[in-house]
PDB file of C-alpha atoms in Angstrom:
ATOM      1  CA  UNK A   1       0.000   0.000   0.000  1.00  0.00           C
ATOM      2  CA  UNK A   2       2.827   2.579   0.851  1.00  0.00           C
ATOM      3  CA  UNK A   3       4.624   1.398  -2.361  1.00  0.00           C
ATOM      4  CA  UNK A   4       1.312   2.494  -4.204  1.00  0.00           C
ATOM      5  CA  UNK A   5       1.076   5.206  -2.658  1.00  0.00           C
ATOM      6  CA  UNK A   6       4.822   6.876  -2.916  1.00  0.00           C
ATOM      7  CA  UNK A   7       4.383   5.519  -6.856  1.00  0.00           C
ATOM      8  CA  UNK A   8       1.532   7.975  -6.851  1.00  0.00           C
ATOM      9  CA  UNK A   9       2.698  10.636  -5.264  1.00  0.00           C
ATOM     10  CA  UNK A  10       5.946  10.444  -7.645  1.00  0.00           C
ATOM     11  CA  UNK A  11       3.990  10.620 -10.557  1.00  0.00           C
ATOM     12  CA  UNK A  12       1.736  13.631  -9.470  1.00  0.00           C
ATOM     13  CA  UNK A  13       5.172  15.420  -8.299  1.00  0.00           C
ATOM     14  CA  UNK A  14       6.573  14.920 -11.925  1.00  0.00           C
ATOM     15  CA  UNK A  15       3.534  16.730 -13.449  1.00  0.00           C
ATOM     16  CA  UNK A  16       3.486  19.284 -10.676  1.00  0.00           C
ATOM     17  CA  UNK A  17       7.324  20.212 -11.066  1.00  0.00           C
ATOM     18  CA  UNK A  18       7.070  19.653 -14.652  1.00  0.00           C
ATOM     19  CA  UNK A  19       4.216  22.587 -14.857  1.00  0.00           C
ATOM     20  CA  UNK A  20       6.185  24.834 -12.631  1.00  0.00           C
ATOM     21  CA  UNK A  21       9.173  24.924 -13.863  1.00  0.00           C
ATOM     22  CA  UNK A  22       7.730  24.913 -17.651  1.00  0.00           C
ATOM     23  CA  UNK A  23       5.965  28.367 -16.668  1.00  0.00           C
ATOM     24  CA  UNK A  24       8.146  31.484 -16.840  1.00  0.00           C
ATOM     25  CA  UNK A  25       5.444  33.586 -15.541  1.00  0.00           C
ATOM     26  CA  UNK A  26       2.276  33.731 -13.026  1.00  0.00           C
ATOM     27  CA  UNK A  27      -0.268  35.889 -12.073  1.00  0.00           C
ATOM     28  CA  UNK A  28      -0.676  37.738  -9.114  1.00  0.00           C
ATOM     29  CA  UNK A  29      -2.560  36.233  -5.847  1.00  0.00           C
ATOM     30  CA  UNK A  30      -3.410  36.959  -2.416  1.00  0.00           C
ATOM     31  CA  UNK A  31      -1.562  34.917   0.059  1.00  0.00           C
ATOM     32  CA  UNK A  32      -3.746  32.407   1.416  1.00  0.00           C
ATOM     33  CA  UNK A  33      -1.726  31.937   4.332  1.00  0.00           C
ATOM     34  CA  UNK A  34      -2.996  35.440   5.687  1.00  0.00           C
ATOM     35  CA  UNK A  35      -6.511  33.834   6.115  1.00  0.00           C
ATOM     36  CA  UNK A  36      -5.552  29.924   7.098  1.00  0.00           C
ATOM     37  CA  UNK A  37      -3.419  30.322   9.663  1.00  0.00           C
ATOM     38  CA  UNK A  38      -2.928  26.486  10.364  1.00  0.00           C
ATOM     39  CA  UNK A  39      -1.398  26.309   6.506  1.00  0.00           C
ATOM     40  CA  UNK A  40       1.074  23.847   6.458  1.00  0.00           C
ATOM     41  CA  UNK A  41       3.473  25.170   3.624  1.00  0.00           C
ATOM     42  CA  UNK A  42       6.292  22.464   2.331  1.00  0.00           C
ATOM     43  CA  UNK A  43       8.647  24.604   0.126  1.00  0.00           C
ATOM     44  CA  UNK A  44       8.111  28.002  -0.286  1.00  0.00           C
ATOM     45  CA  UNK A  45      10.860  29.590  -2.662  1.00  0.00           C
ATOM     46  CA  UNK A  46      11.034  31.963  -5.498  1.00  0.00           C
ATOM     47  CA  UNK A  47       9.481  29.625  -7.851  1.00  0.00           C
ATOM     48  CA  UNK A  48       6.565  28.114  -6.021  1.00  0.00           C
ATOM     49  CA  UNK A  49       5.157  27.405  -2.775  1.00  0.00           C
ATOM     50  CA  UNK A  50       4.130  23.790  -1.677  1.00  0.00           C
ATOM     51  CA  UNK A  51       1.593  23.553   0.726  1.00  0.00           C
ATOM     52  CA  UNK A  52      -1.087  20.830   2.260  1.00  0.00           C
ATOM     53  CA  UNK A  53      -4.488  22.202   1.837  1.00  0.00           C
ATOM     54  CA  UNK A  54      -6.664  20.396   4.740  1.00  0.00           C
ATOM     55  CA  UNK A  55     -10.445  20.724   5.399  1.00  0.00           C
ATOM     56  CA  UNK A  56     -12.146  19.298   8.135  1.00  0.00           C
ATOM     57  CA  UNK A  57     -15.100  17.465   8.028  1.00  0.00           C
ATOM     58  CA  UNK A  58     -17.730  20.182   7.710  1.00  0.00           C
ATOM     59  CA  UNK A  59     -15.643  23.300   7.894  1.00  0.00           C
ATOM     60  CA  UNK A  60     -15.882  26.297   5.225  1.00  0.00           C
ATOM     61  CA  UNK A  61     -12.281  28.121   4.443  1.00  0.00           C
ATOM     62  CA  UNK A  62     -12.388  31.772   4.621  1.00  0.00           C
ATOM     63  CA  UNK A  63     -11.992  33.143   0.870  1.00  0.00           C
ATOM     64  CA  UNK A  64      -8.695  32.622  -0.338  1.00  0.00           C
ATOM     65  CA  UNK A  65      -6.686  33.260  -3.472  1.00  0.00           C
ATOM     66  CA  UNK A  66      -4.163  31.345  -5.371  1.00  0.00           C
ATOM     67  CA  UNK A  67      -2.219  32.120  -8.249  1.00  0.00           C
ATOM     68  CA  UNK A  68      -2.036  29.205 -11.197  1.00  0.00           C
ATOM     69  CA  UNK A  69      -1.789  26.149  -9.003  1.00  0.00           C
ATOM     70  CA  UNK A  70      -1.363  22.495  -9.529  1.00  0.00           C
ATOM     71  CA  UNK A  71      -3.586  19.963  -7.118  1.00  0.00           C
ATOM     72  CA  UNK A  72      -2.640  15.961  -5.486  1.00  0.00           C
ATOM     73  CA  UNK A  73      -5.712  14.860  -4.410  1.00  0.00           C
ATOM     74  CA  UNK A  74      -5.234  12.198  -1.491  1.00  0.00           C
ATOM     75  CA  UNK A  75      -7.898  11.202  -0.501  1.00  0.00           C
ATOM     76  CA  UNK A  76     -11.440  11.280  -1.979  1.00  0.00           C
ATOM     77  CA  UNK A  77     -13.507  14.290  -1.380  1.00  0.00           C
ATOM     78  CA  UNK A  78     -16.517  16.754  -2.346  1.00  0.00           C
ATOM     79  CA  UNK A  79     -16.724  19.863  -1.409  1.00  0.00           C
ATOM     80  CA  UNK A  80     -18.851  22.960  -2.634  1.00  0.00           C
ATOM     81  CA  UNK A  81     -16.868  26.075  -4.203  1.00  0.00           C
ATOM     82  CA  UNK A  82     -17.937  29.904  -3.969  1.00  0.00           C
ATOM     83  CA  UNK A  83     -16.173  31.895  -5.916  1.00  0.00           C
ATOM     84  CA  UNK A  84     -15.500  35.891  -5.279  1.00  0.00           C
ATOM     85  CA  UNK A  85     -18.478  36.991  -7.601  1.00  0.00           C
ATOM     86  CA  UNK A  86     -21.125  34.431  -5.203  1.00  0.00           C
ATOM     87  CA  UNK A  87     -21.098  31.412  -8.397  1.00  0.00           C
ATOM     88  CA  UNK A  88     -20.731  27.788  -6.512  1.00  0.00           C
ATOM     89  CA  UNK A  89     -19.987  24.766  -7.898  1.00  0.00           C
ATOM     90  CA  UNK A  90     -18.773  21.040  -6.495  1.00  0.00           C
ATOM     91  CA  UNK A  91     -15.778  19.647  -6.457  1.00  0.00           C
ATOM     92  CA  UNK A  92     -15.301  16.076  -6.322  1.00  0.00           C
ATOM     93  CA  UNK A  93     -12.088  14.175  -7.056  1.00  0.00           C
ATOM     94  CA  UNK A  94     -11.240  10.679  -6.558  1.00  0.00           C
ATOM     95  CA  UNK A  95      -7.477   9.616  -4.646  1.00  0.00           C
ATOM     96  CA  UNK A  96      -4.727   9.892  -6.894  1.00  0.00           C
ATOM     97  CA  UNK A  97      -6.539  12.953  -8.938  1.00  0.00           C
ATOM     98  CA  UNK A  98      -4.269  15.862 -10.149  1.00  0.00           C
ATOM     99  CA  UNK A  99      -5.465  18.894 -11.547  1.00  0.00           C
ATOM    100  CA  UNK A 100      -4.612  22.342 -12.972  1.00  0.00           C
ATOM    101  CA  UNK A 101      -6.420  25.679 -11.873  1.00  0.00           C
ATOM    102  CA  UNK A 102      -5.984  29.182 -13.252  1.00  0.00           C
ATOM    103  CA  UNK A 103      -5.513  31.536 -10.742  1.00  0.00           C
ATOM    104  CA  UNK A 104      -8.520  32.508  -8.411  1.00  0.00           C
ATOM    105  CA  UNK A 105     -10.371  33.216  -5.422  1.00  0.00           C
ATOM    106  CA  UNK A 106     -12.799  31.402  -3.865  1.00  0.00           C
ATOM    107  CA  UNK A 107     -14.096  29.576  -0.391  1.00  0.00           C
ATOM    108  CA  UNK A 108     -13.625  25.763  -0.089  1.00  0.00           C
ATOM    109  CA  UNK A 109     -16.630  23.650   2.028  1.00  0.00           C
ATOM    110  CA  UNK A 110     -16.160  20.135   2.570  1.00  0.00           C
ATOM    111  CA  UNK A 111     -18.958  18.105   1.983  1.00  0.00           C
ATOM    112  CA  UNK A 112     -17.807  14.827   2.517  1.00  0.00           C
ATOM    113  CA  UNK A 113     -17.775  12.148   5.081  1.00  0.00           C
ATOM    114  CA  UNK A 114     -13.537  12.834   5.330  1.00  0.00           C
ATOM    115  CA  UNK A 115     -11.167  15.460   5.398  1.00  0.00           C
ATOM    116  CA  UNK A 116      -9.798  17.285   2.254  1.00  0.00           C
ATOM    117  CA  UNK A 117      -5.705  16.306   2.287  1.00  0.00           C
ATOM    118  CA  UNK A 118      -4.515  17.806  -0.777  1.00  0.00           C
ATOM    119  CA  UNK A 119      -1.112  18.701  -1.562  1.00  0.00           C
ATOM    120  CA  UNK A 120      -1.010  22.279  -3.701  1.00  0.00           C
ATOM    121  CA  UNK A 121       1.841  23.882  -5.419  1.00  0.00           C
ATOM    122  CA  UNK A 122       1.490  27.408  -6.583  1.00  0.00           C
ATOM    123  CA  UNK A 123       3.219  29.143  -9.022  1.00  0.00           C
ATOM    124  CA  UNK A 124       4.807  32.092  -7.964  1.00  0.00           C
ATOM    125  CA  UNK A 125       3.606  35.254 -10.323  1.00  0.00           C
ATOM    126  CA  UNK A 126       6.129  37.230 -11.909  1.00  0.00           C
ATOM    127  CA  UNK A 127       9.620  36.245 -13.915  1.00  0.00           C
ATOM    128  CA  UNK A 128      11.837  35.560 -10.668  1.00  0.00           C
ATOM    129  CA  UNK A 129      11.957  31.885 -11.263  1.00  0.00           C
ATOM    130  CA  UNK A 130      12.790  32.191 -15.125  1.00  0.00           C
ATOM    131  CA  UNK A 131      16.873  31.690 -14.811  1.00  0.00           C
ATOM    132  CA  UNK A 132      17.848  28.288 -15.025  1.00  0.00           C
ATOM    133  CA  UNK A 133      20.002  28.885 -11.826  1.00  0.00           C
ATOM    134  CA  UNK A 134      16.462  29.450  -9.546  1.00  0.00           C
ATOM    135  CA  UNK A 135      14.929  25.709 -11.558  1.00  0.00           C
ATOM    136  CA  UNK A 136      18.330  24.047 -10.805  1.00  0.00           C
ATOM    137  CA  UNK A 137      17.494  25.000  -7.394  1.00  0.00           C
ATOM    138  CA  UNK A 138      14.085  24.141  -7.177  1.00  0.00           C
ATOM    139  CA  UNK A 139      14.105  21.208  -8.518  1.00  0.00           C
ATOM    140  CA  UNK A 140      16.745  20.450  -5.482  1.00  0.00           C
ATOM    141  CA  UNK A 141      14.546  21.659  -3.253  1.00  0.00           C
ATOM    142  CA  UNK A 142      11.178  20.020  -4.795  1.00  0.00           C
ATOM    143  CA  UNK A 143      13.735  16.362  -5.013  1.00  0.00           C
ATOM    144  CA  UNK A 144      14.780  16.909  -1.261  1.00  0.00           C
ATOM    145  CA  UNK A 145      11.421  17.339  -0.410  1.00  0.00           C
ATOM    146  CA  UNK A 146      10.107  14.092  -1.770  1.00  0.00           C
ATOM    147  CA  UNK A 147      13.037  12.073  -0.337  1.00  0.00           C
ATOM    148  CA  UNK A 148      11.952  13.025   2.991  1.00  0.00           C
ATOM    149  CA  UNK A 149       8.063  12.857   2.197  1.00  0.00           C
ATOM    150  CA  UNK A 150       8.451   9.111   1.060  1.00  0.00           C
ATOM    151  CA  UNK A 151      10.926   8.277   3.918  1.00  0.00           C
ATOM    152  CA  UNK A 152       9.667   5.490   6.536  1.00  0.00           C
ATOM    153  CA  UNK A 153       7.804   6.973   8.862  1.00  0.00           C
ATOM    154  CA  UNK A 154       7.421  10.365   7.230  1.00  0.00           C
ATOM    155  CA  UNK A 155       4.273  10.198   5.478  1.00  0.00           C
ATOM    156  CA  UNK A 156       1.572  12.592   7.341  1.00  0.00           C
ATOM    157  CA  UNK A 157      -1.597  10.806   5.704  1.00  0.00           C
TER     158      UNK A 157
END
């Protein structure tokens, strides 16, 4: 199961650090850890920030915004979205789901019967990760990351 799991994750990772370093530029967003103070972020560098995005059971997040961001679903969820301008919508996503989001704002709900566990990288607006110097870097810092994520005993899910 673990196996399964870190195979997952690895996969998701590629695509996520594939799309971030790919993208030269972003677009501008509030700072969502201004409004979840419990944010857990991973990596937060010039290039992108890493972050788990939880939800309890019931509980609404205050409206948020990201810049373009990148999604690792966990575990399965559904959860009602409210955008800035008042339009909802769901959101269901299986485990193992990865998905792409402009940038936006918006208030997450979770509907389920379990807690949202997503893992969310942002990319940061602006040109300061366009040199390859800052994606040698990240991609250090993104590799390091995983090595300790999928380490025995490391795994927070």
């Amino acid at each position: 199961m673990r196996i399964e799991v870190a195979s997952r994750v690895r996969a998701a990772m590629g695509l996520v650090l594939g799309l971030a370093l790919a993208s030269a530029s972003g677009v501008a967003g509030q700072d969502r850890a201004a409004v979840v103070s419990e944010m857990r972020v991973l990596l937060d560098n010039d290039c992108v920030r890493m972050q788990f995005h939880d939800v309890a059971v019931g509980e609404k997040t205050p409206m948020h915004s990201h810049p373009r961001y990148a999604v690792y679903v966990f575990d399965a969820y559904q959860a009602r979205i409210t955008l800035a301008d008042g339009t909802e919508r769901m959101s269901v996503h299986a485990a193992g789901d990865a998905f792409w989001n402009e940038a936006t704002q918006h208030a997450v709900e979770n509907l389920g019967e379990r807690p949202i566990h997503n893992l969310v990288l942002e990319l940061k607006p602006g040109d300061t990760c366009s040199a390859g110097a800052d994606a040698q870097r990240t991609r250090a810092d993104i590799t390091a990351l995983l090595r300790s994520f999928l380490s025995p005993g490391e795994n927070p899910t």
